[in-house]
Amino acid sequence: MENNNALMPEAVEPLFFVIDEKNHSIELTDKGIDVMTGTTDDPEFFVLPDITSQLSQVENEGLNAEEKQERKDSLLQNYAVKAERVHTVNQLLKAYTLFELNVEYVIDDNKIKIVDEQTGRIMEGRRYSDGLHQAIEAKEGVKVEAATQTFATVTLQNYFRMYRKLAGMTGTAMTEAGEFYDIYKLEVIEIPTNRPVLRNDMNDRVYRTKKEKYNAVIDEVQKMIDAGRPVLVGTTSVEISELLSKMLSLRKIPHQVLNAKLHQKEADIVAQAGKRGTVTIATNMAGRGTDIKLTQEVKDAGGLAIIGTERHESRRVDRQLRGRAGRQGDPGSSVFFVSFEDTVMRLFASDRVVKTLDKLGFKEGEMLEAPMVTKSIENAQKRVEENNFGIRKRLVEYDDVMNAQRNGIYGRRQNALKGERIGTDIANMIYEVAQDIAQSKDYAEVEEAVVKSFAMQLPFSAEEFAKLDRSSVADTLAEAAMQAFARKKEKMAQHAMPWIKHFVEEQGAKGMLQIPMTDGRRMFNIRVDVEEAYNSECANLTKSWEKTVLLSSIDKAWQEQLREMDELRKSVQNASYEQKDPLVIYKLEAYELWKKMLWDMNSKSVATLLRGKLAVPDFEEAKAQAEAQRAQQEANAEAQRAQQSYRNMQQIRRDYPQSSTATNPYANYSTTRDSYPGESAQRAAAAGPQRPQPTQPIKAAPKVGRNDPCPCGSGKKFKNCHGKDL
């Protein structure tokens, strides 16, 4: 083993990434990082920096407080971006190498759906966490959906304790009867079958290796087929089901596999499973609760033959498999094939047992079959169940801590939703922030904190601050912040009211109105009833603003708290190596995380509320601007009309140039004296002085430069368009 570890760097050197199958993880090698960064200018594009040493270096650079904070923010931002980048690459590699289509997941309705490893059934609504599901979606070319996180996390153990009474029915609860009572105070009552069970439960058949075991399973399947009996082969995972399917195919034995690929045909497969000579492969839990109907011919042949390929660590799962036969008084048989390489056997059967078998002349392909062996395997399962029982009992104790936090955060959220105690909650938040700020004895620090949290100046001088005790400082800060918040709400209502009047009185607006608001960093869309806002002088607007800010802050803080609590539960398990109780450490650390979350939530909520303003201009300014814009548009339109008139005149001049006809309109006509009656009089009138015609003044159009855009809107220069001939 030591030699292998020593040679590991040489084995890893030519690889781009390394797969850790035990931990189900992927790690990029130096070569892989070099290949991925080959197209970028940054050689550490996919390398996480040592953020601890970088922050320590900033502390020693002699910068002022503002520069130091700006530098730290930049380093933390860079680290966050690179961490997300590396995590995304790792998740993509994991999706391509460790997750296989139709084994871990299936594609249904253009969506990735997870397959239960034990049952082979599709788990609707379940998604992989930490971007893994998105990575698989990208791999398969389906729509990449947004990541989700459940805020109201309730464990199954805690769910059982939420109600005074629970009722249900199961055939395997007797195996965990002690757990149900010790943890949940629930009693289990066994109801006998309406007909006696005729199933023959045979002793386990133990083989040395998995290869020998699977070959024996195939032989047993062939034997049952020859006897005219249907066979149900039970497995502990989808992977083993696929393996046995391949082995049966090599033997040319027709069979059906009840797995994720054929989940839509489950009912049809189960309906055919009771017919003569039918072979069905399914996980131990697949198709549970479904009766396999047998024909009279099959009953006479011995009924359904159940072959288990491995003992599960929980006896209830084995009972689920055996329960497929013997229902409603039907005959049947069950037998489990076990090897010393199985999970349960490796936990409780040492190498010494295998060596003893070798000394006794135990040859390849031989099996052990005895009631004592079967009893020993069941005792091993009991020990595993006892261990799992301890884990679940411990989980309830851990969840008690989480549940206390859950009740606290959702109490606040409920108040924000209803809006009944929202004013009191905000006042408490302001006072808690003021108390925390008042703990500092440095006037400059207090001043900076007040600007960040309350967006106001200190209500006292440095001399006054030195004379006040901490409680008085907190009271003064809280009172000043509440007054500033009241002024902020009043100003907000005054700003919004002219707009509301405009919408209601001039436009007849009704229903819900969306108003944009901001704290200088984020935008919020506040929905208010426009008629209620009009009648209440925007009182509902300020209340909606408070509700939106509080709900946003609570949800974001609780989301981060859930992640940190999950990480804490994993990390505290190492305390056992220091002879400490992990649960005690968990409670202490959880309390500190809770206090930190409350502080962050309160400070961010208060800062947002006190900085909030409408993201719309003043109504009078907007009105004046609109009028100026309208006047400008009218002037532009008039100029365009004048320009068009000028162009029309120029076109007429080009089409009808000046000639003699302008002075004598009859010059082109030639007639005789007898052409028509009254000709002489008309000639005299035509030859006499012409009566001047009234003319309209021509408005001078704005002069257009030759290189200016043509006013017609063609996009060409004037000299290349309507000014070409001018």
XYZ file of C-alpha atoms in Angstrom, residues 24-682:
659
model
C -17.943 10.229 -5.864
C -15.830 13.258 -6.703
C -13.621 14.700 -9.464
C -10.359 16.617 -9.092
C -8.484 18.431 -11.865
C -4.767 17.710 -12.181
C -2.089 20.273 -13.018
C -2.081 19.027 -16.601
C -5.851 19.444 -16.854
C -5.631 22.983 -15.464
C -2.885 23.853 -17.953
C -4.995 22.585 -20.857
C -8.069 24.559 -19.772
C -6.118 27.769 -19.203
C -4.243 27.487 -22.503
C -6.637 29.849 -24.266
C -6.620 32.505 -21.511
C -4.099 35.113 -20.415
C -4.404 34.184 -16.723
C -2.396 31.030 -15.880
C -4.382 30.673 -12.622
C -7.785 31.000 -14.298
C -8.938 27.684 -12.796
C -6.775 27.773 -9.637
C -8.232 28.837 -6.296
C -6.041 31.433 -4.568
C -4.917 31.173 -0.948
C -7.445 33.685 0.326
C -6.259 33.483 3.958
C -2.698 34.534 3.163
C -3.923 37.235 0.766
C -6.173 38.788 3.413
C -3.355 38.629 5.945
C -1.053 40.390 3.489
C -3.602 43.207 3.069
C -3.607 43.729 6.838
C 0.156 44.306 6.751
C 0.237 46.704 3.778
C -0.397 49.817 5.872
C -3.522 50.946 4.016
C -6.223 53.091 5.576
C -9.528 51.539 6.612
C -11.379 52.420 3.404
C -8.610 51.203 1.080
C -8.142 48.065 3.159
C -11.839 47.200 2.975
C -11.932 47.890 -0.770
C -8.891 45.650 -1.284
C -10.444 42.838 0.781
C -13.722 43.091 -1.117
C -11.833 42.779 -4.402
C -9.928 39.680 -3.211
C -13.076 38.040 -1.876
C -14.933 38.791 -5.104
C -12.117 37.264 -7.148
C -12.088 34.179 -4.918
C -15.864 33.763 -5.196
C -15.742 33.976 -9.011
C -12.898 31.438 -9.264
C -14.519 29.098 -6.735
C -17.739 29.086 -8.752
C -15.748 28.523 -11.966
C -13.811 25.546 -10.567
C -16.966 24.099 -9.024
C -18.809 24.336 -12.357
C -16.010 22.500 -14.184
C -15.880 19.779 -11.537
C -19.641 19.266 -11.714
C -19.507 19.000 -15.508
C -16.735 16.402 -15.318
C -18.705 14.492 -12.694
C -21.817 14.537 -14.886
C -19.898 13.129 -17.863
C -17.923 10.455 -15.989
C -19.914 9.294 -12.954
C -23.528 9.590 -14.114
C -24.951 7.358 -16.827
C -28.182 7.755 -18.766
C -30.905 5.220 -17.886
C -28.972 4.202 -14.765
C -28.696 7.227 -12.455
C -31.200 9.272 -14.453
C -33.558 9.202 -17.428
C -34.797 11.781 -19.941
C -38.577 12.158 -19.776
C -40.513 14.995 -21.411
C -37.217 16.759 -22.222
C -36.329 16.809 -18.509
C -33.692 15.020 -16.433
C -35.332 12.841 -13.784
C -33.431 11.011 -11.040
C -33.722 7.252 -10.688
C -33.808 5.731 -7.202
C -30.808 3.448 -6.901
C -32.648 0.869 -4.801
C -36.083 0.859 -6.398
C -35.301 1.819 -9.974
C -38.253 4.191 -9.850
C -38.255 7.785 -11.043
C -38.286 10.338 -8.252
C -40.523 13.116 -9.537
C -39.598 16.624 -8.496
C -36.177 15.639 -7.123
C -33.041 17.389 -8.387
C -29.337 17.006 -7.728
C -27.858 19.867 -5.720
C -24.875 22.204 -6.182
C -25.306 22.604 -9.932
C -24.920 18.888 -10.688
C -28.412 18.651 -12.160
C -27.700 21.607 -14.447
C -24.454 19.935 -15.523
C -26.335 16.754 -16.495
C -28.917 18.851 -18.371
C -26.123 20.535 -20.304
C -24.561 17.142 -21.011
C -27.782 15.720 -22.473
C -28.704 18.894 -24.368
C -32.029 19.505 -22.623
C -33.294 22.761 -21.129
C -31.055 23.875 -18.268
C -33.370 24.913 -15.464
C -32.566 27.209 -12.567
C -31.230 25.771 -9.333
C -33.705 25.398 -6.501
C -33.413 25.124 -2.785
C -36.078 24.080 -0.326
C -36.269 26.589 2.497
C -38.765 24.717 4.673
C -36.587 21.657 5.267
C -38.260 19.114 7.535
C -36.668 15.714 8.120
C -38.757 12.567 8.067
C -37.983 12.032 11.734
C -39.275 15.443 12.679
C -42.291 15.011 10.401
C -43.382 12.035 12.491
C -43.365 14.259 15.585
C -45.423 17.046 14.080
C -48.717 15.202 14.692
C -50.254 13.593 17.746
C -51.592 10.621 15.761
C -50.445 8.871 12.606
C -52.013 5.936 10.813
C -50.695 3.743 8.030
C -50.219 0.186 6.907
C -47.064 -1.648 5.911
C -45.878 -5.206 5.862
C -42.365 -4.499 7.112
C -42.844 -2.187 10.112
C -42.293 -4.986 12.627
C -38.562 -4.943 11.887
C -38.361 -1.329 13.168
C -41.021 -1.558 15.871
C -38.495 -0.642 18.565
C -37.346 2.424 16.658
C -40.913 3.623 16.089
C -41.628 3.526 19.813
C -38.296 4.775 21.208
C -38.029 7.790 18.919
C -41.565 8.639 17.840
C -43.673 6.920 20.544
C -45.586 5.086 17.824
C -46.801 1.528 18.348
C -46.799 -1.155 15.665
C -49.555 -3.763 15.431
C -49.193 -6.760 13.146
C -52.357 -7.798 11.285
C -52.279 -11.437 10.086
C -52.982 -12.343 6.480
C -56.477 -13.453 5.527
C -55.028 -16.740 4.227
C -52.058 -18.704 5.553
C -48.779 -18.043 3.748
C -47.695 -21.115 1.770
C -44.334 -19.709 0.684
C -41.236 -21.839 1.283
C -38.415 -19.617 2.591
C -35.246 -21.618 1.981
C -31.881 -21.152 3.638
C -29.379 -18.728 2.173
C -26.834 -20.085 -0.288
C -23.400 -18.662 0.428
C -20.622 -18.549 -2.180
C -17.076 -17.345 -1.962
C -17.110 -14.690 -4.756
C -19.707 -12.624 -6.597
C -18.811 -14.312 -9.869
C -19.662 -17.737 -8.442
C -22.852 -16.349 -6.931
C -24.136 -14.797 -10.166
C -23.377 -17.944 -12.156
C -25.352 -19.950 -9.581
C -28.245 -17.466 -9.900
C -28.373 -17.978 -13.678
C -28.345 -21.756 -13.206
C -31.194 -21.501 -10.705
C -33.210 -19.343 -13.104
C -32.788 -21.937 -15.852
C -33.846 -24.690 -13.432
C -37.045 -22.845 -12.474
C -37.886 -22.201 -16.143
C -37.523 -25.867 -16.906
C -39.925 -26.581 -14.020
C -42.523 -24.300 -15.609
C -42.405 -21.675 -12.864
C -42.169 -17.875 -13.246
C -39.055 -16.301 -11.752
C -38.607 -12.956 -10.024
C -34.931 -12.010 -9.597
C -34.442 -9.363 -6.911
C -31.387 -7.057 -6.815
C -30.170 -4.326 -4.470
C -29.363 -1.774 -7.192
C -30.069 -0.874 -10.801
C -26.449 -1.658 -11.689
C -26.759 -5.303 -10.616
C -30.027 -5.587 -12.558
C -28.227 -4.517 -15.736
C -25.410 -7.004 -15.078
C -27.769 -9.946 -14.631
C -29.683 -8.877 -17.729
C -26.495 -9.128 -19.779
C -25.710 -12.561 -18.319
C -29.195 -13.852 -19.134
C -28.897 -12.452 -22.648
C -25.632 -14.399 -23.118
C -27.476 -17.561 -22.073
C -30.284 -16.559 -24.492
C -32.871 -16.624 -21.701
C -35.822 -14.285 -22.426
C -36.482 -11.846 -19.601
C -37.839 -8.442 -18.637
C -36.060 -5.763 -16.583
C -38.161 -3.558 -14.370
C -36.047 -0.401 -14.282
C -36.094 3.279 -15.096
C -35.917 2.744 -18.846
C -39.170 0.810 -18.764
C -40.894 2.622 -15.899
C -43.921 3.383 -18.066
C -44.395 -0.333 -18.718
C -44.188 -1.332 -15.066
C -47.837 -2.371 -14.865
C -47.544 -4.512 -18.021
C -44.312 -6.158 -16.824
C -45.835 -6.991 -13.421
C -48.964 -8.371 -15.129
C -46.803 -10.781 -17.183
C -44.520 -11.725 -14.244
C -46.802 -14.533 -13.022
C -46.980 -16.472 -16.293
C -45.217 -19.793 -16.939
C -41.484 -19.509 -17.676
C -41.419 -15.679 -17.381
C -38.243 -14.169 -15.949
C -38.435 -10.684 -14.408
C -35.497 -8.758 -12.953
C -36.317 -5.976 -10.500
C -34.847 -4.224 -7.495
C -35.981 -5.483 -4.108
C -38.265 -2.484 -3.648
C -39.607 -2.155 -7.209
C -43.255 -3.001 -7.725
C -43.876 -3.276 -3.984
C -47.468 -3.470 -2.927
C -48.453 -5.124 -6.224
C -49.831 -8.652 -6.371
C -48.373 -10.960 -8.994
C -51.288 -13.064 -10.236
C -50.602 -16.731 -10.928
C -52.438 -19.119 -13.228
C -53.591 -22.498 -11.940
C -50.881 -24.179 -14.049
C -48.208 -22.094 -12.298
C -49.688 -22.837 -8.861
C -49.549 -26.554 -9.552
C -45.897 -26.195 -10.618
C -44.930 -24.601 -7.300
C -45.859 -20.941 -7.719
C -43.616 -17.911 -8.097
C -39.904 -18.513 -7.543
C -38.146 -15.538 -5.920
C -34.358 -15.395 -6.189
C -32.546 -12.733 -4.177
C -29.066 -11.856 -5.446
C -27.873 -10.188 -2.227
C -28.905 -9.639 1.351
C -29.789 -6.023 2.024
C -28.488 -4.346 5.157
C -32.087 -3.912 6.273
C -34.306 -6.948 6.789
C -37.427 -5.028 5.787
C -36.121 -4.725 2.215
C -35.640 -8.494 2.037
C -39.146 -8.932 3.371
C -40.435 -6.667 0.602
C -38.930 -9.031 -1.945
C -40.201 -12.201 -0.265
C -43.643 -10.649 0.032
C -44.164 -10.921 -3.744
C -44.834 -14.641 -3.302
C -47.300 -16.268 -0.965
C -49.864 -13.496 -1.109
C -53.529 -14.417 -0.969
C -52.558 -17.977 -0.092
C -50.628 -18.611 -3.340
C -47.700 -21.070 -3.210
C -44.154 -19.957 -3.863
C -40.542 -20.083 -2.740
C -37.741 -17.659 -1.912
C -33.987 -18.090 -1.644
C -31.110 -15.624 -1.289
C -27.732 -16.050 -2.948
C -24.922 -14.473 -0.913
C -21.162 -14.135 -1.344
C -18.413 -13.128 1.046
C -17.778 -10.121 -1.195
C -21.235 -8.626 -0.497
C -21.490 -5.449 1.572
C -23.162 -7.031 4.598
C -20.801 -10.017 4.583
C -17.711 -7.800 4.338
C -18.885 -5.896 7.395
C -19.314 -8.902 9.649
C -17.514 -11.832 8.020
C -13.791 -11.411 8.467
C -10.996 -12.764 6.303
C -10.496 -15.416 8.949
C -13.772 -17.046 7.915
C -12.579 -17.256 4.299
C -9.237 -18.720 5.395
C -11.059 -21.296 7.512
C -13.094 -22.337 4.477
C -9.900 -22.758 2.474
C -8.462 -25.025 5.165
C -11.631 -27.111 5.101
C -11.190 -27.662 1.344
C -13.891 -25.244 0.217
C -13.545 -25.314 -3.591
C -14.564 -22.800 -6.224
C -18.264 -22.988 -7.082
C -19.229 -24.776 -3.859
C -21.799 -23.260 -1.541
C -22.723 -23.197 2.120
C -26.355 -23.800 3.007
C -27.394 -24.236 6.589
C -29.929 -22.698 9.021
C -27.057 -21.545 11.218
C -25.516 -19.549 8.349
C -28.844 -17.923 7.517
C -29.352 -17.034 11.182
C -25.877 -15.495 11.367
C -26.593 -13.330 8.319
C -29.856 -12.118 9.870
C -27.979 -11.277 13.091
C -25.536 -9.241 11.017
C -28.479 -7.382 9.480
C -29.807 -6.657 12.971
C -26.480 -5.118 13.955
C -26.581 -2.872 10.901
C -30.148 -1.885 11.732
C -29.123 -1.065 15.306
C -26.362 1.153 13.991
C -28.778 2.889 11.606
C -31.223 3.250 14.480
C -28.583 5.087 16.501
C -27.863 7.348 13.521
C -31.534 8.211 13.054
C -32.037 8.806 16.757
C -29.053 11.114 16.727
C -30.475 12.826 13.658
C -33.587 13.761 15.629
C -31.411 15.414 18.270
C -29.591 17.370 15.581
C -32.878 18.298 13.970
C -34.185 19.666 17.279
C -31.600 22.429 16.996
C -32.505 23.084 13.385
C -36.212 23.034 14.192
C -35.813 25.706 16.871
C -34.173 27.973 14.310
C -36.813 27.055 11.751
C -39.625 28.103 14.090
C -37.897 31.408 14.850
C -37.262 32.393 11.243
C -40.719 31.377 10.052
C -42.322 33.291 12.900
C -40.691 36.424 11.550
C -41.623 35.531 7.994
C -45.250 35.021 8.966
C -45.317 38.448 10.616
C -43.906 40.002 7.444
C -46.492 38.254 5.261
C -49.466 39.259 7.388
C -48.098 42.731 8.114
C -49.747 42.879 11.528
C -46.577 43.193 13.653
C -44.277 44.457 10.931
C -43.805 47.845 12.597
C -42.830 46.209 15.883
C -40.412 43.848 14.138
C -38.718 46.747 12.338
C -38.422 48.700 15.594
C -36.850 45.661 17.273
C -34.426 45.261 14.364
C -33.359 48.899 14.603
C -32.870 48.642 18.358
C -30.837 45.411 18.071
C -28.577 46.997 15.453
C -28.219 50.101 17.613
C -27.297 47.945 20.609
C -24.597 46.178 18.661
C -23.177 49.455 17.351
C -23.190 50.959 20.854
C -20.844 48.256 22.131
C -17.938 49.977 20.391
C -16.082 52.562 22.494
C -14.469 54.283 19.519
C -16.398 57.287 18.209
C -15.062 56.907 14.659
C -16.143 53.257 14.490
C -19.606 54.157 15.778
C -19.885 56.948 13.215
C -18.893 54.623 10.362
C -21.302 51.887 11.494
C -24.174 54.371 11.791
C -23.578 55.629 8.249
C -23.517 52.077 6.881
C -26.525 50.759 8.813
C -28.766 53.809 9.307
C -27.620 56.130 6.484
C -27.597 59.136 8.847
C -25.250 61.261 10.887
C -24.620 60.699 14.557
C -27.146 62.483 16.793
C -24.406 63.423 19.284
C -20.883 64.815 19.238
C -17.686 63.055 20.316
C -17.807 64.872 23.689
C -21.408 63.816 24.275
C -20.570 60.255 23.219
C -17.798 60.047 25.823
C -20.250 61.051 28.604
C -22.998 58.549 27.648
C -23.135 54.943 28.805
C -23.669 52.110 26.289
C -27.386 51.785 26.993
C -27.976 55.506 26.476
C -26.004 55.405 23.206
C -28.171 52.555 21.956
C -31.398 54.318 22.961
C -30.319 57.564 21.305
C -29.273 55.811 18.095
C -32.479 53.774 17.926
C -34.673 56.851 18.498
C -32.834 58.863 15.848
C -33.030 55.956 13.375
C -36.779 55.574 13.947
C -37.296 59.288 13.344
C -35.179 59.100 10.167
C -37.207 56.110 8.979
C -40.482 57.968 9.644
C -39.226 60.943 7.604
C -38.128 58.551 4.869
C -41.612 57.016 4.646
C -43.280 60.439 4.632
C -40.985 61.672 1.871
C -41.601 58.468 -0.090
C -45.377 58.962 0.118
C -45.074 62.627 -0.940
C -42.938 61.608 -3.909
C -45.356 58.895 -5.058
C -48.686 60.685 -4.443
C -48.614 63.015 -7.516
C -47.984 60.010 -9.742
C -50.835 58.082 -8.131
C -53.185 61.075 -8.625
C -52.116 61.298 -12.267
C -52.815 57.614 -12.881
C -56.193 57.634 -11.109
C -57.600 61.061 -12.044
C -56.277 61.442 -15.588
C -55.833 57.863 -16.786
C -58.503 56.103 -14.692
C -56.081 53.405 -13.526
C -57.438 50.493 -11.452
C -56.076 47.299 -9.946
C -52.462 46.584 -9.051
C -49.660 48.982 -9.943
C -45.962 48.063 -10.002
C -43.678 50.767 -8.628
C -39.872 50.512 -8.940
C -37.849 51.254 -5.805
C -34.176 51.020 -4.958
C -31.739 51.225 -2.060
C -28.898 52.315 -4.342
C -27.717 48.766 -5.028
C -30.756 46.634 -5.860
C -34.059 47.223 -7.570
C -37.380 46.202 -6.026
C -40.746 46.085 -7.784
C -43.434 46.982 -5.265
C -47.007 45.963 -6.093
C -49.746 48.171 -4.647
C -53.463 48.661 -5.206
C -53.609 52.023 -7.004
C -57.073 52.945 -5.672
C -56.077 52.075 -2.100
C -52.888 54.104 -2.518
C -54.961 57.044 -3.762
C -57.391 56.889 -0.838
C -54.727 56.264 1.851
C -52.217 58.797 0.471
C -49.702 56.013 -0.300
C -49.767 54.423 3.161
C -50.022 50.971 1.542
C -46.969 51.769 -0.597
C -44.693 52.218 2.407
C -46.106 49.100 4.037
C -45.555 47.050 0.872
C -42.001 48.362 0.766
C -41.412 47.147 4.334
C -42.895 43.709 3.606
C -40.864 43.263 0.421
C -37.579 44.195 2.071
C -38.155 41.983 5.120
C -39.225 38.945 3.086
C -36.257 39.318 0.750
C -33.789 39.632 3.648
C -35.312 36.735 5.607
C -35.316 34.339 2.638
C -31.755 35.153 1.638
C -30.449 34.857 5.195
C -32.270 31.561 5.790
C -30.934 30.147 2.529
C -27.363 30.814 3.620
C -28.096 29.495 7.102
C -29.310 26.164 5.714
C -26.082 25.699 3.768
C -23.900 26.583 6.736
C -25.838 24.277 9.081
C -25.429 21.377 6.664
C -21.691 22.005 6.498
C -21.546 22.307 10.285
C -23.275 18.954 10.792
C -20.633 17.273 8.660
C -17.645 19.055 10.167
C -18.513 18.520 13.854
C -18.249 14.752 13.453
C -14.473 15.166 13.645
C -14.895 16.291 17.270
C -15.191 12.638 18.280
C -11.469 12.247 17.563
C -10.832 14.812 20.304
C -12.972 12.906 22.800
C -15.737 15.491 22.476
C -19.447 15.038 21.873
C -20.227 16.215 18.315
C -23.791 17.097 19.331
C -22.613 19.507 22.046
C -20.212 21.181 19.616
C -22.988 21.339 17.050
C -25.333 23.133 19.467
C -22.695 25.679 20.453
C -21.624 26.418 16.892
C -25.249 26.494 15.687
C -26.049 29.172 18.278
C -23.161 31.317 17.049
C -24.293 30.887 13.428
C -27.831 31.844 14.455
C -26.639 35.049 16.121
C -24.523 35.928 13.097
C -27.458 35.296 10.744
C -29.774 37.508 12.829
C -27.214 40.309 12.850
C -26.664 40.132 9.102
C -30.391 39.967 8.440
C -31.230 42.858 10.760
C -28.423 45.129 9.571
C -29.132 44.530 5.869
C -32.877 44.959 6.330
C -32.482 48.218 8.277
C -29.905 49.588 5.811
C -32.166 48.812 2.864
C -35.242 50.332 4.519
C -33.474 53.568 5.455
C -31.897 53.948 2.010
C -35.020 53.138 0.048
C -36.471 55.601 -2.458
C -38.637 55.606 -5.546
C -36.723 54.892 -8.744
C -38.828 57.455 -10.634
C -38.231 61.214 -11.149
C -40.194 63.952 -9.395
C -43.623 64.354 -10.956
C -43.315 68.120 -11.650
C -39.854 67.700 -13.138
C -41.069 64.790 -15.256
C -44.075 66.882 -16.355
C -41.884 69.861 -17.314
C -39.511 67.566 -19.130
C -42.398 65.956 -20.997
C -43.741 69.388 -22.033
C -40.311 70.494 -23.214
C -39.978 67.289 -25.157
C -43.413 67.793 -26.705
C -42.524 71.361 -27.751
C -39.296 70.145 -29.267
C -41.173 67.457 -31.192
C -43.634 70.076 -32.536
C -40.778 72.333 -33.614
C -39.098 69.447 -35.353
C -42.347 68.573 -37.111
C -42.791 72.175 -38.297
C -39.235 72.253 -39.583
C -39.832 69.017 -41.458
C -42.987 70.439 -43.061
C -41.129 73.555 -44.156
C -38.321 71.499 -45.559
C -40.804 69.371 -47.471
C -42.417 72.484 -48.937
C -39.007 73.739 -50.012
C -38.213 70.439 -51.699
C -41.576 70.470 -53.498
C -40.904 73.975 -54.855
C -37.496 72.967 -56.120
C -39.007 69.945 -57.826
C -41.596 72.131 -59.589
C -38.876 74.448 -60.842
C -36.993 71.493 -62.314
C -40.102 70.029 -63.956
C -41.464 73.397 -65.353
C -38.543 75.688 -66.321
C -39.132 79.429 -67.196
C -40.172 80.233 -70.923
C -42.160 82.693 -73.053
C -45.350 81.052 -72.060
C -44.940 82.645 -68.705
C -45.668 86.123 -70.169
C -48.078 85.014 -72.906
C -49.976 81.864 -72.056
C -51.661 81.847 -75.493
C -48.466 81.962 -77.533
C -48.620 78.238 -78.281
C -52.105 78.508 -79.769
C -52.820 79.441 -83.455
C -56.393 80.065 -84.704
C -58.277 81.916 -87.463
C -60.720 84.780 -87.081
C -63.629 82.474 -87.878
C -62.630 79.796 -85.508
C -65.316 80.507 -82.964
C -67.836 83.236 -82.085
C -66.627 86.159 -79.970
C -63.067 85.420 -80.924
C -62.167 89.090 -81.462
C -63.397 90.153 -78.038
C -61.448 87.382 -76.342
